[in-house]
CSV table of C-alpha atoms in Angstrom, one decimal:
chain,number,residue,atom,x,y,z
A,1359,UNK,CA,41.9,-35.3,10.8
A,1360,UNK,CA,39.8,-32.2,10.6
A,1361,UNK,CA,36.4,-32.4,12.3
A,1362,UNK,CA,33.6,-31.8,9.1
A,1363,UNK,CA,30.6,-30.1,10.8
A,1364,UNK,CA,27.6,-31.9,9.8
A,1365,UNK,CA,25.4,-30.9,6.8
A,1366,UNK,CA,22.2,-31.9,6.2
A,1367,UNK,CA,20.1,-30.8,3.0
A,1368,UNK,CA,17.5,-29.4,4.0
A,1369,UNK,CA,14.2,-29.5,2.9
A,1370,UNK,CA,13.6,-25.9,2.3
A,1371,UNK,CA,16.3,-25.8,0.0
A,1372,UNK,CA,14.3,-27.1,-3.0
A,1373,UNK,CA,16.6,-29.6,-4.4
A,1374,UNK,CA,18.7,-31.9,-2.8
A,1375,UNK,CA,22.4,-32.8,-2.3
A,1376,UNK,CA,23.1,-36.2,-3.6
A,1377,UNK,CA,25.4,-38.2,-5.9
A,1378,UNK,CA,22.6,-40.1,-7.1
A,1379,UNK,CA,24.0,-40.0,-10.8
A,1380,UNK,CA,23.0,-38.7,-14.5
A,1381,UNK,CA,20.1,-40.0,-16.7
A,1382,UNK,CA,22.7,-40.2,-19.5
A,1383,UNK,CA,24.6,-42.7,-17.0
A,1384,UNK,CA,21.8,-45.0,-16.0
A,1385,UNK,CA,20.7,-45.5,-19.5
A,1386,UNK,CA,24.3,-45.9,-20.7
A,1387,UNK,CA,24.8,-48.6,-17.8
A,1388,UNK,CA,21.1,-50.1,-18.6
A,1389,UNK,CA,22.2,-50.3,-22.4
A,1390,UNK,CA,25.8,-52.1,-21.5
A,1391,UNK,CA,24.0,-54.6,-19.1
A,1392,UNK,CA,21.5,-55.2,-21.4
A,1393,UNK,CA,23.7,-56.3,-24.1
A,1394,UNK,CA,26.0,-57.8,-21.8
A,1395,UNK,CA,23.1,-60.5,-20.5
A,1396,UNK,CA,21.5,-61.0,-23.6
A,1397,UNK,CA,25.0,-61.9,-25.3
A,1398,UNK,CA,25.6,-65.1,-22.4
A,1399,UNK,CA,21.8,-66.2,-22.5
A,1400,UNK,CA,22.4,-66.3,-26.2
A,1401,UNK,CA,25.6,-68.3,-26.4
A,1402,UNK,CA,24.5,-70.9,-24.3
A,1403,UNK,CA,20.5,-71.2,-25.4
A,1404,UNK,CA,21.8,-71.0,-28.8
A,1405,UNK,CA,24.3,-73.4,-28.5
A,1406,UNK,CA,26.4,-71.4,-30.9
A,1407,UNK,CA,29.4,-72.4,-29.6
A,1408,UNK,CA,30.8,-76.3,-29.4
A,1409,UNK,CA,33.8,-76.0,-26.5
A,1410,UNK,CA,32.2,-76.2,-23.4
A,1411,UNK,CA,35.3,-74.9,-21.8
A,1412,UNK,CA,35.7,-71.7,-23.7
A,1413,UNK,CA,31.5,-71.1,-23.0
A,1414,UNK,CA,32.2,-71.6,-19.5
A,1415,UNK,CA,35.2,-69.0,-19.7
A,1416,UNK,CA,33.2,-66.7,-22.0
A,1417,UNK,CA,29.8,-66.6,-19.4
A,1418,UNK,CA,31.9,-65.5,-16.4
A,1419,UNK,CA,34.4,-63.1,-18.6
A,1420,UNK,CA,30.8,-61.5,-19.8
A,1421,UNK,CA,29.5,-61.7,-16.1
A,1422,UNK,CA,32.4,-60.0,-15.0
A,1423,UNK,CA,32.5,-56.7,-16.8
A,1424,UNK,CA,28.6,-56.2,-16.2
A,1425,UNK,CA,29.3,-56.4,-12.6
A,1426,UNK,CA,31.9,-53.8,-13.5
A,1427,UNK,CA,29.5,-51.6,-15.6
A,1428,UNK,CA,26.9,-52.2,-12.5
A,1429,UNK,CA,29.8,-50.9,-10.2
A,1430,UNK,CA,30.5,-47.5,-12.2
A,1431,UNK,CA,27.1,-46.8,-13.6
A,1432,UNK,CA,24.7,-47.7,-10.8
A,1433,UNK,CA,26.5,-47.8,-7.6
A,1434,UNK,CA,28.3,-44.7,-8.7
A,1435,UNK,CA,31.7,-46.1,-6.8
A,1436,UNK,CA,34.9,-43.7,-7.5
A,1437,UNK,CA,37.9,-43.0,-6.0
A,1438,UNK,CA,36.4,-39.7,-4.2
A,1439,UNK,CA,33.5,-41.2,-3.2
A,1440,UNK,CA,33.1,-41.3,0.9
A,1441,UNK,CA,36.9,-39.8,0.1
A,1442,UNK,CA,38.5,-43.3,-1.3
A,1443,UNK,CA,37.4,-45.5,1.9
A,1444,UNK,CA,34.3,-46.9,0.2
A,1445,UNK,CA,36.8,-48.3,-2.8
A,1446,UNK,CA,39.3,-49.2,0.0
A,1447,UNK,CA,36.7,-51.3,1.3
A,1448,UNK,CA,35.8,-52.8,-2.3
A,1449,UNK,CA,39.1,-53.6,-3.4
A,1450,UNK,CA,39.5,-54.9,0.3
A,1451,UNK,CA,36.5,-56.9,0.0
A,1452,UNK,CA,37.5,-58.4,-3.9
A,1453,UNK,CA,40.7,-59.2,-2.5
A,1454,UNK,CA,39.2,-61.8,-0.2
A,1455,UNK,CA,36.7,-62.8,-2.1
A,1456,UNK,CA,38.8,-63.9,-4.7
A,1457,UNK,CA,41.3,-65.6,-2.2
A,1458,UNK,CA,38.1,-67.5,-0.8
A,1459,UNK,CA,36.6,-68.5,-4.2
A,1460,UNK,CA,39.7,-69.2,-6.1
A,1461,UNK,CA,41.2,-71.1,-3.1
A,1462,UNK,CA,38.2,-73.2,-2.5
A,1463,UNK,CA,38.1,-74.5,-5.6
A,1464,UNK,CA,41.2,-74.9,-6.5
A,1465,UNK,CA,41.3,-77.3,-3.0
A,1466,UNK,CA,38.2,-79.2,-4.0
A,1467,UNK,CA,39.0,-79.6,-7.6
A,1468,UNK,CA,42.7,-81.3,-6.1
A,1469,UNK,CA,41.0,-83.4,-3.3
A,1470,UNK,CA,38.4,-84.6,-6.1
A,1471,UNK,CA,41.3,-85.1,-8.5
A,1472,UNK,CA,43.0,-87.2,-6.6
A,1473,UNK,CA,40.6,-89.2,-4.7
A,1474,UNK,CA,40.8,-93.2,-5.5
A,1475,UNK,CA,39.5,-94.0,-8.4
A,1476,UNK,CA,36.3,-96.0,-7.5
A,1477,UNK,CA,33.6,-97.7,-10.0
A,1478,UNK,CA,30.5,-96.6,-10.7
A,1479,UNK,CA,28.6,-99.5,-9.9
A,1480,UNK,CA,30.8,-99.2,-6.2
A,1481,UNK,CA,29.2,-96.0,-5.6
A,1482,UNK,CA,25.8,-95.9,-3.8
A,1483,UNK,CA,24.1,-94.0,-6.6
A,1484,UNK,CA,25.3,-93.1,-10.1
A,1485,UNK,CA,26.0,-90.5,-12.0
A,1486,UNK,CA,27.0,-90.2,-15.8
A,1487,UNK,CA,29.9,-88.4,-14.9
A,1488,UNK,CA,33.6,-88.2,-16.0
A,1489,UNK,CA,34.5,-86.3,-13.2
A,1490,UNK,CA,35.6,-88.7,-10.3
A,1491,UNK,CA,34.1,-88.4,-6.6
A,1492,UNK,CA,31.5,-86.0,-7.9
B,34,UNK,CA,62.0,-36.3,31.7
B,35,UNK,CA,59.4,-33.4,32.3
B,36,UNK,CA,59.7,-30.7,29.8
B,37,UNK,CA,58.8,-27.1,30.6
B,38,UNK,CA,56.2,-27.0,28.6
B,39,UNK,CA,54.8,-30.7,29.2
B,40,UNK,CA,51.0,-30.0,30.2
B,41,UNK,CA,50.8,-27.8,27.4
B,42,UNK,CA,51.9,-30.2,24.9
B,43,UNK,CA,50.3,-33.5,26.9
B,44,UNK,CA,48.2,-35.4,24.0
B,45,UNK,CA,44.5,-35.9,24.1
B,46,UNK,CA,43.0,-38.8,23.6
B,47,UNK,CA,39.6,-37.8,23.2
B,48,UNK,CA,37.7,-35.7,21.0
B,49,UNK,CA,35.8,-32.6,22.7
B,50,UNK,CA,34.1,-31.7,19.3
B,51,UNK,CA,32.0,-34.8,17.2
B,52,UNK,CA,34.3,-35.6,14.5
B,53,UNK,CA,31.4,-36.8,12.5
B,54,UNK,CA,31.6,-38.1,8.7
B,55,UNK,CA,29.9,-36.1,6.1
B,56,UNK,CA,26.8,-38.7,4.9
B,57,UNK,CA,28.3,-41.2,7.7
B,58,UNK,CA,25.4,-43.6,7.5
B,59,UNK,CA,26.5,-44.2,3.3
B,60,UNK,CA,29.9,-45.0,4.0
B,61,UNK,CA,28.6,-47.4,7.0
B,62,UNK,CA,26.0,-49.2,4.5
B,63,UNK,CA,28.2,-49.5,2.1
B,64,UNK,CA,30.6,-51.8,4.4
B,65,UNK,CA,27.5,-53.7,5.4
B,66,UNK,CA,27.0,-54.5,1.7
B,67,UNK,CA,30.6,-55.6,1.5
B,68,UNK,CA,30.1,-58.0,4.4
B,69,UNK,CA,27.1,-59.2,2.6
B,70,UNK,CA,29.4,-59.9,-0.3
B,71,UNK,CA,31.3,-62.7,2.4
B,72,UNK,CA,27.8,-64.5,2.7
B,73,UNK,CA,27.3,-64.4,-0.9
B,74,UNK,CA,30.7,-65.7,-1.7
B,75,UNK,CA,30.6,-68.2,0.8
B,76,UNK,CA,27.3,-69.4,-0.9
B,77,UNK,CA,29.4,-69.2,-4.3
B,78,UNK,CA,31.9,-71.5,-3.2
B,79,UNK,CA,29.4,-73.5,-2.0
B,80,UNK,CA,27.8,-73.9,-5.5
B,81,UNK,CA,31.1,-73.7,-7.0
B,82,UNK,CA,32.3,-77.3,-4.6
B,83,UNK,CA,28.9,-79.2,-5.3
B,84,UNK,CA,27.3,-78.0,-8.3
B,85,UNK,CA,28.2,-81.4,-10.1
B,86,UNK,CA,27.1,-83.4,-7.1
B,87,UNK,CA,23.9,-84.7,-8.2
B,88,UNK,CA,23.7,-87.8,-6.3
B,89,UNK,CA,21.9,-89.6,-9.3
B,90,UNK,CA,19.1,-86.6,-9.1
B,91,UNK,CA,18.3,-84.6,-11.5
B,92,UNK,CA,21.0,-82.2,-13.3
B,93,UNK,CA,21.9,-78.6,-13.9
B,94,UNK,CA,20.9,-79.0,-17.2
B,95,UNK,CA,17.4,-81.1,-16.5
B,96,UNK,CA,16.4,-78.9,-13.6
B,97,UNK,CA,17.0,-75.4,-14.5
B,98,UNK,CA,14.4,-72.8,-16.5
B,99,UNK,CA,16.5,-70.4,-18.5
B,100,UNK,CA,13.6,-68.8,-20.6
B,101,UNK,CA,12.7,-67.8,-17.4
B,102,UNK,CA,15.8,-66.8,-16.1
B,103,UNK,CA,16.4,-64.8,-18.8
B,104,UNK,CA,12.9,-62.6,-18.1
B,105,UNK,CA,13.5,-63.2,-14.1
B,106,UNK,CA,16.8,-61.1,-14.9
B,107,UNK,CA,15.5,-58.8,-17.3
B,108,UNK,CA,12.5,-57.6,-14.3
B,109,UNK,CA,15.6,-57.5,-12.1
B,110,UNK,CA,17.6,-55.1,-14.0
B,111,UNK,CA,15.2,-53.0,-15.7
B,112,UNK,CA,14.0,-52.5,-11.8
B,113,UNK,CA,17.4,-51.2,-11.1
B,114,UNK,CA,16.9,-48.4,-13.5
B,115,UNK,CA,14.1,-47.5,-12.3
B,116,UNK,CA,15.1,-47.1,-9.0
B,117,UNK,CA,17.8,-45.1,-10.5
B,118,UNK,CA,15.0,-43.0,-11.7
B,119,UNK,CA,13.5,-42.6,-8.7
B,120,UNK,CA,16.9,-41.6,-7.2
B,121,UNK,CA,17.4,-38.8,-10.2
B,122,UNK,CA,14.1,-37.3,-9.2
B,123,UNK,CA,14.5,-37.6,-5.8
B,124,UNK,CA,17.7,-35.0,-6.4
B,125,UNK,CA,15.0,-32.8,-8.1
B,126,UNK,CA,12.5,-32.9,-5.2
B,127,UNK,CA,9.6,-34.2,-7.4
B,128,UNK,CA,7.7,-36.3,-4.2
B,129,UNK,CA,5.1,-37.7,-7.0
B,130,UNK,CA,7.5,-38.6,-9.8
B,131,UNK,CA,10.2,-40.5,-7.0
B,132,UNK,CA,6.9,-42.3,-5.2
B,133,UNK,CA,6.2,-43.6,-8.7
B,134,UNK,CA,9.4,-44.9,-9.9
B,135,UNK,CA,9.7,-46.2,-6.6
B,136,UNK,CA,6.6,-48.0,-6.8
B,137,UNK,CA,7.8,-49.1,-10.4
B,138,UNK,CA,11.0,-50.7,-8.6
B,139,UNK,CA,9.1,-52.6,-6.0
B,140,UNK,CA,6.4,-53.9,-8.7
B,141,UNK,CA,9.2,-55.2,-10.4
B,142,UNK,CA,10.9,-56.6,-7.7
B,143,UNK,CA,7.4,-58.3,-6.5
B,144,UNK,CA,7.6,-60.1,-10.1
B,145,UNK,CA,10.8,-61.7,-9.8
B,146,UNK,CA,10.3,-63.0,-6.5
B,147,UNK,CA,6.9,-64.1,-7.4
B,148,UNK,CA,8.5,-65.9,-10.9
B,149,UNK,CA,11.0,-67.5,-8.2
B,150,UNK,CA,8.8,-68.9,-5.9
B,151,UNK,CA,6.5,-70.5,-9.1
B,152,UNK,CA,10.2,-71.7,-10.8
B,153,UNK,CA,11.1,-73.2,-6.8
B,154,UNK,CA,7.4,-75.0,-6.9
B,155,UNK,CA,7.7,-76.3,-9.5
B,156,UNK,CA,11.1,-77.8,-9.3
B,157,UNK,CA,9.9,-79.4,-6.1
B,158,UNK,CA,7.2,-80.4,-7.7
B,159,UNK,CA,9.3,-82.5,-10.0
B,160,UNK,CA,11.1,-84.0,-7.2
B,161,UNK,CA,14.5,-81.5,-7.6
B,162,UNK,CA,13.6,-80.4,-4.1
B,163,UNK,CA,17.0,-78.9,-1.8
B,164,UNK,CA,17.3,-82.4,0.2
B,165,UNK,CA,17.5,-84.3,-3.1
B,166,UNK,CA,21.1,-83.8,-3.8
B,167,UNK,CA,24.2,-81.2,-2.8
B,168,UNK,CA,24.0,-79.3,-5.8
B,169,UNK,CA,20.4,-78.7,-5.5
B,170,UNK,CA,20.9,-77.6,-1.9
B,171,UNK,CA,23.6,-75.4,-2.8
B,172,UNK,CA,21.2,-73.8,-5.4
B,173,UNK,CA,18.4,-73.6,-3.3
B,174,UNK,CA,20.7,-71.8,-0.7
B,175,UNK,CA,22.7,-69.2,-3.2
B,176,UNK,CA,19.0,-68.3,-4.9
B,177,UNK,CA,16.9,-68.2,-1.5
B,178,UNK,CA,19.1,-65.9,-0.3
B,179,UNK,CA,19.3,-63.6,-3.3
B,180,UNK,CA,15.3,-64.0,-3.2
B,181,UNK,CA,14.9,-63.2,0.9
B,182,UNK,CA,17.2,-59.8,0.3
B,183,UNK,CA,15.0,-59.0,-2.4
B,184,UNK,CA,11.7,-59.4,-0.2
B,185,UNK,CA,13.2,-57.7,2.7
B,186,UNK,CA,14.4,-54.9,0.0
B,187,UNK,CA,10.8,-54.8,-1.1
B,188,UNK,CA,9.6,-54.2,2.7
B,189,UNK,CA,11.9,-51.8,2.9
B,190,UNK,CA,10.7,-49.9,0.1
B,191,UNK,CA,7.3,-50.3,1.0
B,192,UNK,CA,7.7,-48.4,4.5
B,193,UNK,CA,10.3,-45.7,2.9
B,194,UNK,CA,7.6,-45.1,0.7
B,195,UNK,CA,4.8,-44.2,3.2
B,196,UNK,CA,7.6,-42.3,5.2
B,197,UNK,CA,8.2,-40.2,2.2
B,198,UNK,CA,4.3,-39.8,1.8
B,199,UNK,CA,4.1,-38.8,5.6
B,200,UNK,CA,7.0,-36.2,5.8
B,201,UNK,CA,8.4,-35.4,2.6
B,202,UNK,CA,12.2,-35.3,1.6
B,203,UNK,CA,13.8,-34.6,5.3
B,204,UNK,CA,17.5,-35.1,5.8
B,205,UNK,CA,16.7,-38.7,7.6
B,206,UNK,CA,14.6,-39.8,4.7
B,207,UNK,CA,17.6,-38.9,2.0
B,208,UNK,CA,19.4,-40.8,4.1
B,209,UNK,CA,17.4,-44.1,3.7
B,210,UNK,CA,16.4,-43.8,0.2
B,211,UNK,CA,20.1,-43.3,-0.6
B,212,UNK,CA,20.9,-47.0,1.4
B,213,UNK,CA,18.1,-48.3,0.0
B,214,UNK,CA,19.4,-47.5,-3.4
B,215,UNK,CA,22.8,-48.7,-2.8
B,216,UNK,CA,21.4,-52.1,-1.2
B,217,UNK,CA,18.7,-52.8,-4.4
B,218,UNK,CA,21.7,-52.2,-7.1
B,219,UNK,CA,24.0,-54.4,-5.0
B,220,UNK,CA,21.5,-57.2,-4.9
B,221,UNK,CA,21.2,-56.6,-9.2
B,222,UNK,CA,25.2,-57.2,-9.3
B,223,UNK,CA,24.7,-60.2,-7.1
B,224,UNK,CA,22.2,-61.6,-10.0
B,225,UNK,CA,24.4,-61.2,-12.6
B,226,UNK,CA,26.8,-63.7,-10.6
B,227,UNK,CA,24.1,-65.7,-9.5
B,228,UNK,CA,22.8,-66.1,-13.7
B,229,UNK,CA,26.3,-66.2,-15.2
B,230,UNK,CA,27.8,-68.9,-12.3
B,231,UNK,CA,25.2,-70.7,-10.9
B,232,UNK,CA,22.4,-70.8,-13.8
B,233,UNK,CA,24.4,-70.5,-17.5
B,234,UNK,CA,27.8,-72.0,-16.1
B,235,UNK,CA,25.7,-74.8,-14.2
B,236,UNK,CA,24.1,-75.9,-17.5
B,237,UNK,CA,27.3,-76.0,-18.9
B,238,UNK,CA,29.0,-78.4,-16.3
């Protein structure tokens, strides 16, 4: 690798290098994560739709893509930013994330599905739930 | 099995000249905020394995405010653009204009922690304190957190501030406000996890 003498921008200079983003782009992320929070708060305050599942689903499909508007418009991450190591480190990073999250409760929700039935009134304190050992 | 021209071609294993990354200190704060991300998801799964744990205590659905979630998120966000502000006039080299949008940001910031602390009280105040049950000890965890890197992000903020007041826009203080930026729009992703998962998904269980 070739050695990149160091640059710093100085303060005689009068303006600054940085990739600290557009205007245009913060509103433009401001205005997609603004619409993408109210839309969740008002499906479930609302109680607009019935399936609990399909909410559920909906929330965290909504969640996801405003972390991914948050990702591009505020935190500015590209491919030739850092030159491609800090996305190597983010997909690195979603990679295991995912492995730890998805595995975890894909391991509890197994355990808990197949734990021995056991009454409610056996239980030390109840719950109105349908959901066994929980 | 000496070549002729073996000390000429003998490899070096150090480096006489500093092989130094351009804006080094970015690319290393960035990897602390992707560690970060392990605590946080840790604290996810957490939520994710007891959030229907209740132990006969009080529910998701009993306990949590979400009219004040929703403005909790809306200070936390709108924050994020103005730091984003700051940052834009930072690039410009306006000292007054940055100071106040950064001052904007921390304000902000100083709201939704104080609106945590009063939706914490008065939780425990109804009894939904952390030792009550699992899920409210994984909540209390995941949102303590996400609070405690906002007040540290505030301290931060405070002391960039009087730096930039004392010396002006030198190399070192770029350097810093450009971290600080990255760690304050990291902690706004986190929320949106935090509101979707643990808050509107937690209701929903």
């Amino acid at each position: 690798m070739k050695p990149v003498p160091r640059q710093h921008p100085e303060e005689a200079s009068g303006s600054v290098q940085t990739h600290s983003g557009t205007l245009r782009g913060y509103l433009t992320g401001f205005g997609l994560a603004a619409i993408l929070t109210a839309i969740p708060f008002w499906l479930v305050m609302g109680h607009v739709i019935q399936d609990r599942l399909l909410l559920i689903l909906l929330v965290l499909g909504l969640g996801a893509v405003q972390i991914v508007v948050h990702i591009v418009f505020f935190l500015h991450l590209d491919t030739r930013s850092e030159g491609g190591w800090n996305m190597l480190a983010f997909i690195f990073t979603v990679v295991l994330v995912v492995i730890v999250l998805g595995a975890s409760i894909w391991v509890m929700y197994a355990e808990n599905a197949n734990m021995m039935p056991m009454a409610p009134a056996a239980m030390p304190s109840t719950t109105p739930s349908t959901t066994p050992g929980s | 099995m000496s070549t002729p021209h073996a000390a000429s071609a003998r490899p070096s294993f150090y480096c006489r000249e500093d092989p130094g990354v351009e804006n080094g200190s970015v690319i290393g704060f960035w990897i602390y905020l992707m560690s970060d991300c392990f605590i946080f998801a840790g604290l996810f799964t957490a939520n994710a394995v007891l959030g229907t744990s209740y132990a006969g205590g009080p529910t998701a659905a009993q306990v949590l405010d979400l009219p004040g979630l929703a403005l909790n998120t809306a200070l936390l966000l709108v924050s994020s653009v103005t730091f984003g502000f700051a940052m834009l006039r930072m690039a410009r080299a306006d000292k007054t204009a940055t100071l106040a949008w950064l001052a904007v940001s921390g304000v902000l910031a100083a709201a939704f922690v104080g609106l945590e602390l009063h939706e914490f009280a008065t939780m425990i105040a109804a009894g939904a304190s952390p030792q009550r049950s699992a899920f409210l000890s994984s909540f209390y965890a995941i949102v303590g957190t996400h609070g405690l890197h906002v007040s540290f992000g505030i301290l931060w903020l405070i002391v960039l501030m009087a730096q930039l007041g004392r010396t002006g826009f030198t190399a070192t203080n770029l350097r810093r406000l450009q971290c600080l930026s990255l760690f304050w729009h990291f902690l706004d992703l986190v929320w949106v996890g935090v509101f979707s998962y643990v808050y509107l998904a937690g209701v929903l269980r």
